[in-house]
Amino acid sequence: MAPSHSFWAIFYFACLCSASLANNAKVNFREKEKKILDQILGAGKYDARIRPSGINGTATGNIDGPCYVKVNMFLRSISKIDDYKMEYSVQLTFREQWTDERLKFDDIGGRLKYLTLTEANRVWMPDLFFSNEKEGHFHNIIMPNVYIRIFPYGSVLYSIRISLTLACPMNLKLYPLDRQICSLRMASYGWTTADLVFLWKEGDPVQVVKNLHLPRFTLEKFLTDYCNSKTNTGEYSCLKVDLLFKREFSYYLIQIYIPCCMLVIVSWVSFWLDQGAVPARVSLGVTTLLTMATQTSGINASLPPVSYTKAIDVWTGVCLTFVFGALLEFALVNYASRSADRAADIHRENMKKKRRELEQASMDATSDLLDTDSNATFAMILNGNLQKPLVRHPGDPMALEKLRQCEVHMQPPKRPNCCRTWLSKFPTRSKRIDVISRITFPLVFALFNLVYWSTYLFRDDDTE
């Protein structure tokens, strides 16, 4: 009996040792992953052409429910926003997540978290496309930036990095004081809502990289929404995210508004030049006009031709009008100066002619007076006494009557006018035009600035 007991004791001890060694042996997880992938994706076991079944009991009767795909994304960068082409370029990490019960597997007691694939054609994929895309490409450096994770309970996570150029219709009526909304739209191409439904992931479906820098815009906020569309072939699920961009005004203030103001002010220098400095005033007016026209052409060259008037068109148009008005003012001053010179020449000729006539008349009167005086003297001598000339005395009643009539017809003096008194300091009409322009042009331009900035800066967002 003793030898048999010893045998069984040794056998039991050997079994315990072998079990302990088996438990302590390392598990080859890579080999396990290969076996699981072969098991769930092997030939004849999985068909990527068939969509997953509806989840959570969405099937009603004999009709299978749609597959729900949750979408989220991470905006990595926004490289440009083109006003002329009305488009913008964005780089993002796009993610989709859905459940495919055919891909369930054993997680080895929770030690195998997920399986990773890099070939998207091995499993069924939603037929999502970007409806407002113009151009796009994947990133393949160093390896294709894409992966698929399959979780033990059948959940599939698809992630890919892509760069897109998307259409962004813009309303430029308030340019460059505007805000623009650029959308990113995603929809199903072939599966209707009866088979495939896109949903935004709960929580934070859109993330934006920190310190996102744009040259001429600021991303104020973004909103997610649904945009299902109905066509002749059915209703298709659609998602969209609206990006609200605010244009940075400092660039346009330095490059457009301040130079235009300076050109307008420089055109006013001609009001302070002498009216006889024709070459200087003409050169100044024409130069500022051509510079302003070139500035306007450069601004319009960077914008699309639209049928409505933009805020920048109002500004450049009024500035161009002021510069052109300064040139026309000199034309008016020159015309008034030449008219005054011509009138002065005519007046001078008339005065010379009248002076000659008066000299001739005085000479004739003098000769007649000499003849008359000689005859009168001879007559008085003959009569024996000298005659005194007839003189009307102050007490004469006829003289008092005339004086009284003059006092009746005298008008009271008018109250002096400040403007007329001030303008009377400038004798010529051309000089008065220059003086009035020195005051009128700046005042009207200041009034225009007040109205312009009040209209476009303090507008309501609803109006925009």
Tab-separated table of N, CA, C and O in Angstrom, residues 134-252:
chain	number	residue	atom	x	y	z
A	134	LYS	N	-14.320	70.481	-53.430
A	134	LYS	CA	-13.773	70.761	-54.755
A	134	LYS	C	-12.576	69.871	-55.049
A	134	LYS	O	-12.448	69.325	-56.145
A	135	GLU	N	-11.679	69.775	-54.093
A	135	GLU	CA	-10.508	68.919	-54.225
A	135	GLU	C	-10.221	68.274	-52.880
A	135	GLU	O	-10.632	68.801	-51.835
A	136	GLY	N	-9.499	67.153	-52.930
A	136	GLY	CA	-9.142	66.473	-51.689
A	136	GLY	C	-8.092	65.416	-51.936
A	136	GLY	O	-7.959	64.899	-53.056
A	137	HIS	N	-7.334	65.095	-50.907
A	137	HIS	CA	-6.346	64.025	-51.028
A	137	HIS	C	-6.052	63.448	-49.650
A	137	HIS	O	-6.232	64.114	-48.624
A	138	PHE	N	-5.594	62.187	-49.674
A	138	PHE	CA	-5.179	61.511	-48.455
A	138	PHE	C	-3.699	61.797	-48.210
A	138	PHE	O	-2.981	62.301	-49.071
A	139	HIS	N	-3.246	61.433	-47.017
A	139	HIS	CA	-1.839	61.610	-46.652
A	139	HIS	C	-1.194	60.233	-46.521
A	139	HIS	O	-1.663	59.382	-45.772
A	140	ASN	N	-0.110	60.030	-47.257
A	140	ASN	CA	0.539	58.719	-47.318
A	140	ASN	C	2.006	58.767	-46.893
A	140	ASN	O	2.786	57.878	-47.256
A	141	ILE	N	2.420	59.800	-46.204
A	141	ILE	CA	3.811	59.930	-45.759
A	141	ILE	C	3.832	59.757	-44.241
A	141	ILE	O	3.131	60.478	-43.524
A	142	ILE	N	4.638	58.872	-43.702
A	142	ILE	CA	5.492	57.878	-44.363
A	142	ILE	C	4.630	56.690	-44.780
A	142	ILE	O	4.870	56.027	-45.800
A	143	MET	N	3.616	56.429	-43.999
A	143	MET	CA	2.648	55.382	-44.283
A	143	MET	C	1.268	56.026	-44.412
A	143	MET	O	1.062	57.158	-43.977
A	144	PRO	N	0.332	55.338	-45.052
A	144	PRO	CA	-1.032	55.902	-45.139
A	144	PRO	C	-1.587	56.226	-43.755
A	144	PRO	O	-1.569	55.389	-42.850
A	145	ASN	N	-2.026	57.487	-43.610
A	145	ASN	CA	-2.538	57.953	-42.314
A	145	ASN	C	-3.983	57.510	-42.137
A	145	ASN	O	-4.930	58.308	-42.211
A	146	VAL	N	-4.165	56.219	-41.899
A	146	VAL	CA	-5.490	55.660	-41.745
A	146	VAL	C	-5.384	54.407	-40.872
A	146	VAL	O	-4.362	53.704	-40.907
A	147	TYR	N	-6.396	54.163	-40.073
A	147	TYR	CA	-6.447	52.927	-39.316
A	147	TYR	C	-7.900	52.573	-39.027
A	147	TYR	O	-8.793	53.428	-39.047
A	148	ILE	N	-8.103	51.273	-38.752
A	148	ILE	CA	-9.408	50.739	-38.362
A	148	ILE	C	-9.205	49.926	-37.096
A	148	ILE	O	-8.344	49.036	-37.060
A	149	ARG	N	-9.977	50.229	-36.075
A	149	ARG	CA	-9.915	49.494	-34.818
A	149	ARG	C	-11.215	48.711	-34.647
A	149	ARG	O	-12.302	49.280	-34.744
A	150	ILE	N	-11.050	47.408	-34.369
A	150	ILE	CA	-12.202	46.531	-34.140
A	150	ILE	C	-12.188	46.131	-32.672
A	150	ILE	O	-11.217	45.530	-32.188
A	151	PHE	N	-13.266	46.457	-31.961
A	151	PHE	CA	-13.358	46.189	-30.536
A	151	PHE	C	-14.083	44.859	-30.304
A	151	PHE	O	-14.827	44.386	-31.189
A	152	PRO	N	-13.876	44.243	-29.131
A	152	PRO	CA	-14.444	42.899	-28.886
A	152	PRO	C	-15.949	42.825	-29.045
A	152	PRO	O	-16.481	41.782	-29.476
A	153	TYR	N	-16.673	43.888	-28.721
A	153	TYR	CA	-18.132	43.838	-28.802
A	153	TYR	C	-18.650	44.201	-30.192
A	153	TYR	O	-19.848	44.454	-30.374
A	154	GLY	N	-17.769	44.249	-31.181
A	154	GLY	CA	-18.188	44.475	-32.560
A	154	GLY	C	-18.154	45.921	-33.014
A	154	GLY	O	-18.534	46.210	-34.157
A	155	SER	N	-17.730	46.843	-32.176
A	155	SER	CA	-17.652	48.250	-32.561
A	155	SER	C	-16.434	48.484	-33.454
A	155	SER	O	-15.351	47.939	-33.213
A	156	VAL	N	-16.625	49.319	-34.491
A	156	VAL	CA	-15.563	49.609	-35.456
A	156	VAL	C	-15.301	51.118	-35.440
A	156	VAL	O	-16.243	51.925	-35.544
A	157	LEU	N	-14.030	51.473	-35.303
A	157	LEU	CA	-13.605	52.876	-35.342
A	157	LEU	C	-12.709	53.072	-36.551
A	157	LEU	O	-11.678	52.403	-36.690
A	158	TYR	N	-13.121	54.012	-37.422
A	158	TYR	CA	-12.356	54.320	-38.634
A	158	TYR	C	-11.835	55.747	-38.513
A	158	TYR	O	-12.599	56.678	-38.259
A	159	SER	N	-10.530	55.943	-38.704
A	159	SER	CA	-9.908	57.258	-38.576
A	159	SER	C	-8.963	57.475	-39.748
A	159	SER	O	-8.189	56.568	-40.111
A	160	ILE	N	-9.008	58.682	-40.337
A	160	ILE	CA	-8.168	59.000	-41.485
A	160	ILE	C	-7.871	60.495	-41.482
A	160	ILE	O	-8.699	61.309	-41.051
A	161	ARG	N	-6.677	60.837	-41.954
A	161	ARG	CA	-6.298	62.251	-42.074
A	161	ARG	C	-6.413	62.654	-43.536
A	161	ARG	O	-5.813	62.023	-44.410
A	162	ILE	N	-7.163	63.712	-43.787
A	162	ILE	CA	-7.421	64.162	-45.160
A	162	ILE	C	-7.290	65.677	-45.242
A	162	ILE	O	-7.433	66.393	-44.246
A	163	SER	N	-6.996	66.143	-46.447
A	163	SER	CA	-6.968	67.571	-46.755
A	163	SER	C	-8.014	67.856	-47.811
A	163	SER	O	-8.085	67.157	-48.838
A	164	LEU	N	-8.826	68.879	-47.576
A	164	LEU	CA	-9.951	69.187	-48.453
A	164	LEU	C	-9.937	70.661	-48.844
A	164	LEU	O	-9.540	71.520	-48.051
A	165	THR	N	-10.359	70.917	-50.068
A	165	THR	CA	-10.678	72.268	-50.518
A	165	THR	C	-12.173	72.309	-50.769
A	165	THR	O	-12.690	71.607	-51.645
A	166	LEU	N	-12.866	73.134	-49.984
A	166	LEU	CA	-14.328	73.119	-49.972
A	166	LEU	C	-14.883	74.449	-50.463
A	166	LEU	O	-14.281	75.511	-50.255
A	167	ALA	N	-16.025	74.370	-51.105
A	167	ALA	CA	-16.709	75.583	-51.561
A	167	ALA	C	-17.296	76.328	-50.368
A	167	ALA	O	-17.808	75.716	-49.433
A	168	CYS	N	-17.211	77.665	-50.444
A	168	CYS	CA	-17.744	78.507	-49.373
A	168	CYS	C	-18.395	79.740	-50.002
A	168	CYS	O	-17.726	80.764	-50.194
A	169	PRO	N	-19.666	79.665	-50.378
A	169	PRO	CA	-20.335	80.851	-50.938
A	169	PRO	C	-20.332	82.001	-49.930
A	169	PRO	O	-20.680	81.821	-48.763
A	170	MET	N	-19.920	83.163	-50.410
A	170	MET	CA	-19.753	84.311	-49.518
A	170	MET	C	-20.655	85.462	-49.947
A	170	MET	O	-20.912	85.662	-51.139
A	171	ASN	N	-21.108	86.215	-48.962
A	171	ASN	CA	-21.828	87.466	-49.180
A	171	ASN	C	-20.871	88.596	-48.826
A	171	ASN	O	-20.544	88.801	-47.660
A	172	LEU	N	-20.421	89.340	-49.841
A	172	LEU	CA	-19.379	90.354	-49.659
A	172	LEU	C	-19.942	91.770	-49.583
A	172	LEU	O	-19.204	92.729	-49.830
A	173	LYS	N	-21.205	91.923	-49.228
A	173	LYS	CA	-21.779	93.265	-49.149
A	173	LYS	C	-21.092	94.115	-48.085
A	173	LYS	O	-20.981	95.333	-48.235
A	174	LEU	N	-20.627	93.498	-47.018
A	174	LEU	CA	-19.995	94.231	-45.920
A	174	LEU	C	-18.479	94.133	-45.964
A	174	LEU	O	-17.822	94.535	-45.006
A	175	TYR	N	-17.911	93.601	-47.016
A	175	TYR	CA	-16.464	93.455	-47.129
A	175	TYR	C	-15.790	94.830	-47.022
A	175	TYR	O	-16.218	95.778	-47.670
A	176	PRO	N	-14.726	94.975	-46.221
A	176	PRO	CA	-14.010	93.978	-45.418
A	176	PRO	C	-14.414	93.980	-43.938
A	176	PRO	O	-13.617	93.632	-43.085
A	177	LEU	N	-15.626	94.387	-43.660
A	177	LEU	CA	-16.122	94.395	-42.278
A	177	LEU	C	-17.144	93.278	-42.078
A	177	LEU	O	-18.113	93.437	-41.349
A	178	ASP	N	-16.899	92.160	-42.730
A	178	ASP	CA	-17.904	91.110	-42.809
A	178	ASP	C	-17.529	89.899	-41.961
A	178	ASP	O	-16.416	89.773	-41.460
A	179	ARG	N	-18.493	89.020	-41.818
A	179	ARG	CA	-18.327	87.688	-41.247
A	179	ARG	C	-18.834	86.675	-42.274
A	179	ARG	O	-19.834	86.929	-42.944
A	180	GLN	N	-18.139	85.573	-42.368
A	180	GLN	CA	-18.502	84.551	-43.348
A	180	GLN	C	-18.741	83.213	-42.647
A	180	GLN	O	-18.053	82.879	-41.679
A	181	ILE	N	-19.720	82.478	-43.149
A	181	ILE	CA	-20.031	81.139	-42.635
A	181	ILE	C	-19.657	80.134	-43.718
A	181	ILE	O	-20.250	80.125	-44.799
A	182	CYS	N	-18.668	79.304	-43.418
A	182	CYS	CA	-18.233	78.249	-44.330
A	182	CYS	C	-18.647	76.901	-43.746
A	182	CYS	O	-18.392	76.625	-42.567
A	183	SER	N	-19.267	76.090	-44.570
A	183	SER	CA	-19.822	74.820	-44.103
A	183	SER	C	-18.980	73.651	-44.580
A	183	SER	O	-18.308	73.717	-45.615
A	184	LEU	N	-19.043	72.578	-43.806
A	184	LEU	CA	-18.456	71.287	-44.162
A	184	LEU	C	-19.594	70.274	-44.115
A	184	LEU	O	-20.112	69.946	-43.047
A	185	ARG	N	-20.000	69.799	-45.296
A	185	ARG	CA	-21.179	68.922	-45.400
A	185	ARG	C	-20.755	67.502	-45.738
A	185	ARG	O	-19.926	67.289	-46.631
A	186	MET	N	-21.352	66.539	-45.025
A	186	MET	CA	-21.073	65.118	-45.231
A	186	MET	C	-22.405	64.396	-45.396
A	186	MET	O	-23.325	64.603	-44.608
A	187	ALA	N	-22.489	63.536	-46.404
A	187	ALA	CA	-23.744	62.845	-46.683
A	187	ALA	C	-23.455	61.451	-47.207
A	187	ALA	O	-22.343	61.134	-47.644
A	188	SER	N	-24.461	60.628	-47.164
A	188	SER	CA	-24.373	59.291	-47.739
A	188	SER	C	-24.644	59.370	-49.239
A	188	SER	O	-25.569	60.063	-49.668
A	189	TYR	N	-23.842	58.650	-50.006
A	189	TYR	CA	-23.994	58.741	-51.456
A	189	TYR	C	-25.046	57.767	-51.988
A	189	TYR	O	-25.843	58.124	-52.847
A	190	GLY	N	-25.042	56.548	-51.474
A	190	GLY	CA	-25.954	55.547	-52.034
A	190	GLY	C	-26.949	54.962	-51.060
A	190	GLY	O	-28.046	54.557	-51.461
A	191	TRP	N	-26.603	54.904	-49.774
A	191	TRP	CA	-27.514	54.331	-48.787
A	191	TRP	C	-28.511	55.392	-48.323
A	191	TRP	O	-28.131	56.467	-47.900
A	192	THR	N	-29.788	55.085	-48.381
A	192	THR	CA	-30.814	56.003	-47.897
A	192	THR	C	-30.924	55.889	-46.378
A	192	THR	O	-30.277	55.053	-45.740
A	193	THR	N	-31.751	56.738	-45.810
A	193	THR	CA	-31.917	56.733	-44.356
A	193	THR	C	-32.542	55.438	-43.853
A	193	THR	O	-32.510	55.151	-42.658
A	194	ALA	N	-33.140	54.633	-44.745
A	194	ALA	CA	-33.669	53.332	-44.340
A	194	ALA	C	-32.549	52.337	-44.057
A	194	ALA	O	-32.772	51.323	-43.373
A	195	ASP	N	-31.337	52.609	-44.572
A	195	ASP	CA	-30.206	51.695	-44.400
A	195	ASP	C	-29.063	52.304	-43.609
A	195	ASP	O	-28.339	51.581	-42.918
A	196	LEU	N	-28.878	53.619	-43.702
A	196	LEU	CA	-27.709	54.249	-43.080
A	196	LEU	C	-28.090	55.625	-42.561
A	196	LEU	O	-28.682	56.435	-43.298
A	197	VAL	N	-27.755	55.885	-41.309
A	197	VAL	CA	-28.043	57.168	-40.675
A	197	VAL	C	-26.761	57.656	-40.005
A	197	VAL	O	-26.138	56.926	-39.223
A	198	PHE	N	-26.394	58.890	-40.317
A	198	PHE	CA	-25.228	59.512	-39.689
A	198	PHE	C	-25.684	60.339	-38.485
A	198	PHE	O	-26.687	61.065	-38.554
A	199	LEU	N	-24.924	60.249	-37.406
A	199	LEU	CA	-25.210	60.993	-36.184
A	199	LEU	C	-23.912	61.638	-35.693
A	199	LEU	O	-22.828	61.072	-35.856
A	200	TRP	N	-24.068	62.816	-35.087
A	200	TRP	CA	-22.912	63.421	-34.435
A	200	TRP	C	-22.635	62.683	-33.128
A	200	TRP	O	-23.553	62.317	-32.404
A	201	LYS	N	-21.381	62.483	-32.827
A	201	LYS	CA	-21.000	61.815	-31.582
A	201	LYS	C	-21.378	62.683	-30.393
A	201	LYS	O	-21.270	63.915	-30.445
A	202	GLU	N	-21.854	62.056	-29.329
A	202	GLU	CA	-22.250	62.812	-28.145
A	202	GLU	C	-21.031	63.482	-27.521
A	202	GLU	O	-19.907	63.007	-27.616
A	203	GLY	N	-21.306	64.583	-26.867
A	203	GLY	CA	-20.222	65.289	-26.186
A	203	GLY	C	-19.644	66.399	-27.037
A	203	GLY	O	-20.275	67.432	-27.252
A	204	ASP	N	-18.476	66.162	-27.569
A	204	ASP	CA	-17.761	67.181	-28.338
A	204	ASP	C	-17.432	66.607	-29.712
A	204	ASP	O	-16.336	66.073	-29.934
A	205	PRO	N	-18.350	66.699	-30.670
A	205	PRO	CA	-18.128	66.037	-31.960
A	205	PRO	C	-17.072	66.718	-32.836
A	205	PRO	O	-16.523	66.077	-33.723
A	206	VAL	N	-16.812	68.003	-32.605
A	206	VAL	CA	-15.822	68.726	-33.405
A	206	VAL	C	-14.807	69.353	-32.465
A	206	VAL	O	-15.171	70.116	-31.568
A	207	GLN	N	-13.558	69.005	-32.657
A	207	GLN	CA	-12.472	69.598	-31.884
A	207	GLN	C	-11.596	70.424	-32.826
A	207	GLN	O	-11.431	70.070	-34.003
A	208	VAL	N	-11.069	71.510	-32.302
A	208	VAL	CA	-10.206	72.411	-33.077
A	208	VAL	C	-8.864	72.485	-32.384
A	208	VAL	O	-8.792	72.572	-31.150
A	209	VAL	N	-7.805	72.459	-33.182
A	209	VAL	CA	-6.467	72.530	-32.626
A	209	VAL	C	-6.280	73.862	-31.893
A	209	VAL	O	-6.841	74.897	-32.282
A	210	LYS	N	-5.539	73.831	-30.820
A	210	LYS	CA	-5.279	75.059	-30.070
A	210	LYS	C	-4.372	75.996	-30.872
A	210	LYS	O	-3.536	75.548	-31.644
A	211	ASN	N	-4.559	77.281	-30.625
A	211	ASN	CA	-3.754	78.307	-31.297
A	211	ASN	C	-3.886	78.229	-32.818
A	211	ASN	O	-2.900	78.329	-33.560
A	212	LEU	N	-5.119	78.033	-33.274
A	212	LEU	CA	-5.371	78.037	-34.713
A	212	LEU	C	-5.155	79.451	-35.248
A	212	LEU	O	-5.804	80.401	-34.806
A	213	HIS	N	-4.244	79.590	-36.196
A	213	HIS	CA	-3.879	80.910	-36.707
A	213	HIS	C	-4.269	81.023	-38.172
A	213	HIS	O	-3.919	80.165	-38.989
A	214	LEU	N	-5.010	82.065	-38.485
A	214	LEU	CA	-5.378	82.372	-39.855
A	214	LEU	C	-4.858	83.757	-40.205
A	214	LEU	O	-4.902	84.672	-39.374
A	215	PRO	N	-4.363	83.971	-41.425
A	215	PRO	CA	-3.761	85.270	-41.770
A	215	PRO	C	-4.733	86.438	-41.688
A	215	PRO	O	-4.402	87.489	-41.164
A	216	ARG	N	-5.939	86.264	-42.213
A	216	ARG	CA	-6.861	87.393	-42.306
A	216	ARG	C	-8.205	87.137	-41.632
A	216	ARG	O	-9.109	87.976	-41.735
A	217	PHE	N	-8.347	86.008	-40.946
A	217	PHE	CA	-9.626	85.669	-40.328
A	217	PHE	C	-9.407	85.160	-38.914
A	217	PHE	O	-8.306	84.745	-38.541
A	218	THR	N	-10.494	85.189	-38.161
A	218	THR	CA	-10.526	84.592	-36.828
A	218	THR	C	-11.734	83.663	-36.757
A	218	THR	O	-12.848	84.056	-37.125
A	219	LEU	N	-11.492	82.435	-36.317
A	219	LEU	CA	-12.596	81.484	-36.155
A	219	LEU	C	-13.301	81.790	-34.842
A	219	LEU	O	-12.778	81.543	-33.761
A	220	GLU	N	-14.495	82.366	-34.956
A	220	GLU	CA	-15.235	82.765	-33.759
A	220	GLU	C	-15.908	81.581	-33.081
A	220	GLU	O	-15.826	81.412	-31.867
A	221	LYS	N	-16.595	80.758	-33.856
A	221	LYS	CA	-17.304	79.607	-33.284
A	221	LYS	C	-17.679	78.662	-34.405
A	221	LYS	O	-17.502	78.966	-35.596
A	222	PHE	N	-18.188	77.491	-34.029
A	222	PHE	CA	-18.653	76.509	-34.999
A	222	PHE	C	-19.890	75.819	-34.433
A	222	PHE	O	-20.042	75.664	-33.229
A	223	LEU	N	-20.777	75.422	-35.333
A	223	LEU	CA	-22.054	74.810	-34.959
A	223	LEU	C	-22.253	73.541	-35.774
A	223	LEU	O	-21.962	73.512	-36.979
A	224	THR	N	-22.753	72.499	-35.124
A	224	THR	CA	-23.061	71.247	-35.805
A	224	THR	C	-24.565	71.136	-36.004
A	224	THR	O	-25.349	71.592	-35.174
A	225	ASP	N	-24.937	70.521	-37.117
A	225	ASP	CA	-26.365	70.412	-37.430
A	225	ASP	C	-26.559	69.252	-38.401
A	225	ASP	O	-25.601	68.630	-38.868
A	226	TYR	N	-27.827	68.973	-38.717
A	226	TYR	CA	-28.195	67.924	-39.660
A	226	TYR	C	-28.788	68.570	-40.902
A	226	TYR	O	-29.453	69.619	-40.832
A	227	CYS	N	-28.573	67.946	-42.053
A	227	CYS	CA	-29.014	68.541	-43.322
A	227	CYS	C	-29.498	67.451	-44.277
A	227	CYS	O	-29.054	67.400	-45.440
A	228	ASN	N	-30.368	66.574	-43.793
A	228	ASN	CA	-30.870	65.492	-44.646
A	228	ASN	C	-31.489	66.048	-45.918
A	228	ASN	O	-32.165	67.092	-45.908
A	229	SER	N	-31.246	65.353	-47.004
A	229	SER	CA	-31.738	65.818	-48.308
A	229	SER	C	-32.604	64.745	-48.950
A	229	SER	O	-32.344	63.543	-48.810
A	230	LYS	N	-33.639	65.202	-49.640
A	230	LYS	CA	-34.550	64.311	-50.344
A	230	LYS	C	-34.392	64.527	-51.839
A	230	LYS	O	-34.405	65.646	-52.324
A	231	THR	N	-34.249	63.422	-52.567
A	231	THR	CA	-34.145	63.463	-54.020
A	231	THR	C	-35.152	62.484	-54.614
A	231	THR	O	-35.961	61.890	-53.899
A	232	ASN	N	-35.057	62.307	-55.929
A	232	ASN	CA	-35.969	61.369	-56.590
A	232	ASN	C	-35.720	59.934	-56.175
A	232	ASN	O	-36.597	59.064	-56.325
A	233	THR	N	-34.514	59.669	-55.670
A	233	THR	CA	-34.167	58.289	-55.311
A	233	THR	C	-34.321	58.010	-53.830
A	233	THR	O	-34.019	56.899	-53.381
A	234	GLY	N	-34.744	58.977	-53.041
A	234	GLY	CA	-34.955	58.739	-51.618
A	234	GLY	C	-34.361	59.845	-50.760
A	234	GLY	O	-33.884	60.868	-51.249
A	235	GLU	N	-34.408	59.607	-49.458
A	235	GLU	CA	-33.877	60.570	-48.491
A	235	GLU	C	-32.523	60.063	-47.980
A	235	GLU	O	-32.381	58.892	-47.624
A	236	TYR	N	-31.554	60.983	-47.943
A	236	TYR	CA	-30.193	60.620	-47.576
A	236	TYR	C	-29.776	61.392	-46.325
A	236	TYR	O	-30.067	62.585	-46.183
A	237	SER	N	-29.082	60.687	-45.456
A	237	SER	CA	-28.614	61.292	-44.205
A	237	SER	C	-27.461	62.249	-44.487
A	237	SER	O	-26.609	61.973	-45.347
A	238	CYS	N	-27.447	63.364	-43.772
A	238	CYS	CA	-26.445	64.405	-44.018
A	238	CYS	C	-26.095	65.102	-42.704
A	238	CYS	O	-26.982	65.347	-41.869
A	239	LEU	N	-24.826	65.412	-42.535
A	239	LEU	CA	-24.327	66.182	-41.396
A	239	LEU	C	-23.598	67.409	-41.906
A	239	LEU	O	-23.048	67.402	-43.019
A	240	LYS	N	-23.597	68.454	-41.102
A	240	LYS	CA	-22.833	69.639	-41.478
A	240	LYS	C	-22.312	70.332	-40.231
A	240	LYS	O	-22.895	70.238	-39.144
A	241	VAL	N	-21.187	71.016	-40.412
A	241	VAL	CA	-20.626	71.867	-39.372
A	241	VAL	C	-20.378	73.234	-39.999
A	241	VAL	O	-19.763	73.352	-41.060
A	242	ASP	N	-20.913	74.267	-39.382
A	242	ASP	CA	-20.771	75.641	-39.857
A	242	ASP	C	-19.661	76.331	-39.087
A	242	ASP	O	-19.703	76.404	-37.846
A	243	LEU	N	-18.687	76.838	-39.813
A	243	LEU	CA	-17.561	77.565	-39.228
A	243	LEU	C	-17.786	79.051	-39.451
A	243	LEU	O	-17.903	79.506	-40.600
A	244	LEU	N	-17.856	79.829	-38.374
A	244	LEU	CA	-18.094	81.265	-38.460
A	244	LEU	C	-16.754	81.990	-38.376
A	244	LEU	O	-16.075	81.947	-37.343
A	245	PHE	N	-16.378	82.661	-39.465
A	245	PHE	CA	-15.118	83.385	-39.545
A	245	PHE	C	-15.390	84.887	-39.511
A	245	PHE	O	-16.302	85.377	-40.189
A	246	LYS	N	-14.585	85.595	-38.736
A	246	LYS	CA	-14.622	87.050	-38.709
A	246	LYS	C	-13.361	87.581	-39.362
A	246	LYS	O	-12.250	87.180	-39.017
A	247	ARG	N	-13.529	88.500	-40.299
A	247	ARG	CA	-12.384	89.036	-41.022
A	247	ARG	C	-11.620	90.024	-40.144
A	247	ARG	O	-12.217	90.894	-39.504
A	248	GLU	N	-10.288	89.881	-40.149
A	248	GLU	CA	-9.442	90.800	-39.388
A	248	GLU	C	-9.358	92.133	-40.126
A	248	GLU	O	-8.927	92.188	-41.284
A	249	PHE	N	-9.758	93.218	-39.460
A	249	PHE	CA	-9.870	94.510	-40.126
A	249	PHE	C	-8.554	95.282	-40.144
A	249	PHE	O	-8.382	96.183	-40.977
A	250	SER	N	-7.623	94.958	-39.268
A	250	SER	CA	-6.392	95.752	-39.164
A	250	SER	C	-5.609	95.755	-40.475
A	250	SER	O	-5.029	96.779	-40.862
A	251	TYR	N	-5.584	94.622	-41.165
A	251	TYR	CA	-4.863	94.548	-42.440
A	251	TYR	C	-5.443	95.540	-43.448
A	251	TYR	O	-4.708	96.281	-44.120
A	252	TYR	N	-6.754	95.581	-43.574
A	252	TYR	CA	-7.404	96.459	-44.541
A	252	TYR	C	-7.327	97.920	-44.107
A	252	TYR	O	-7.295	98.816	-44.956
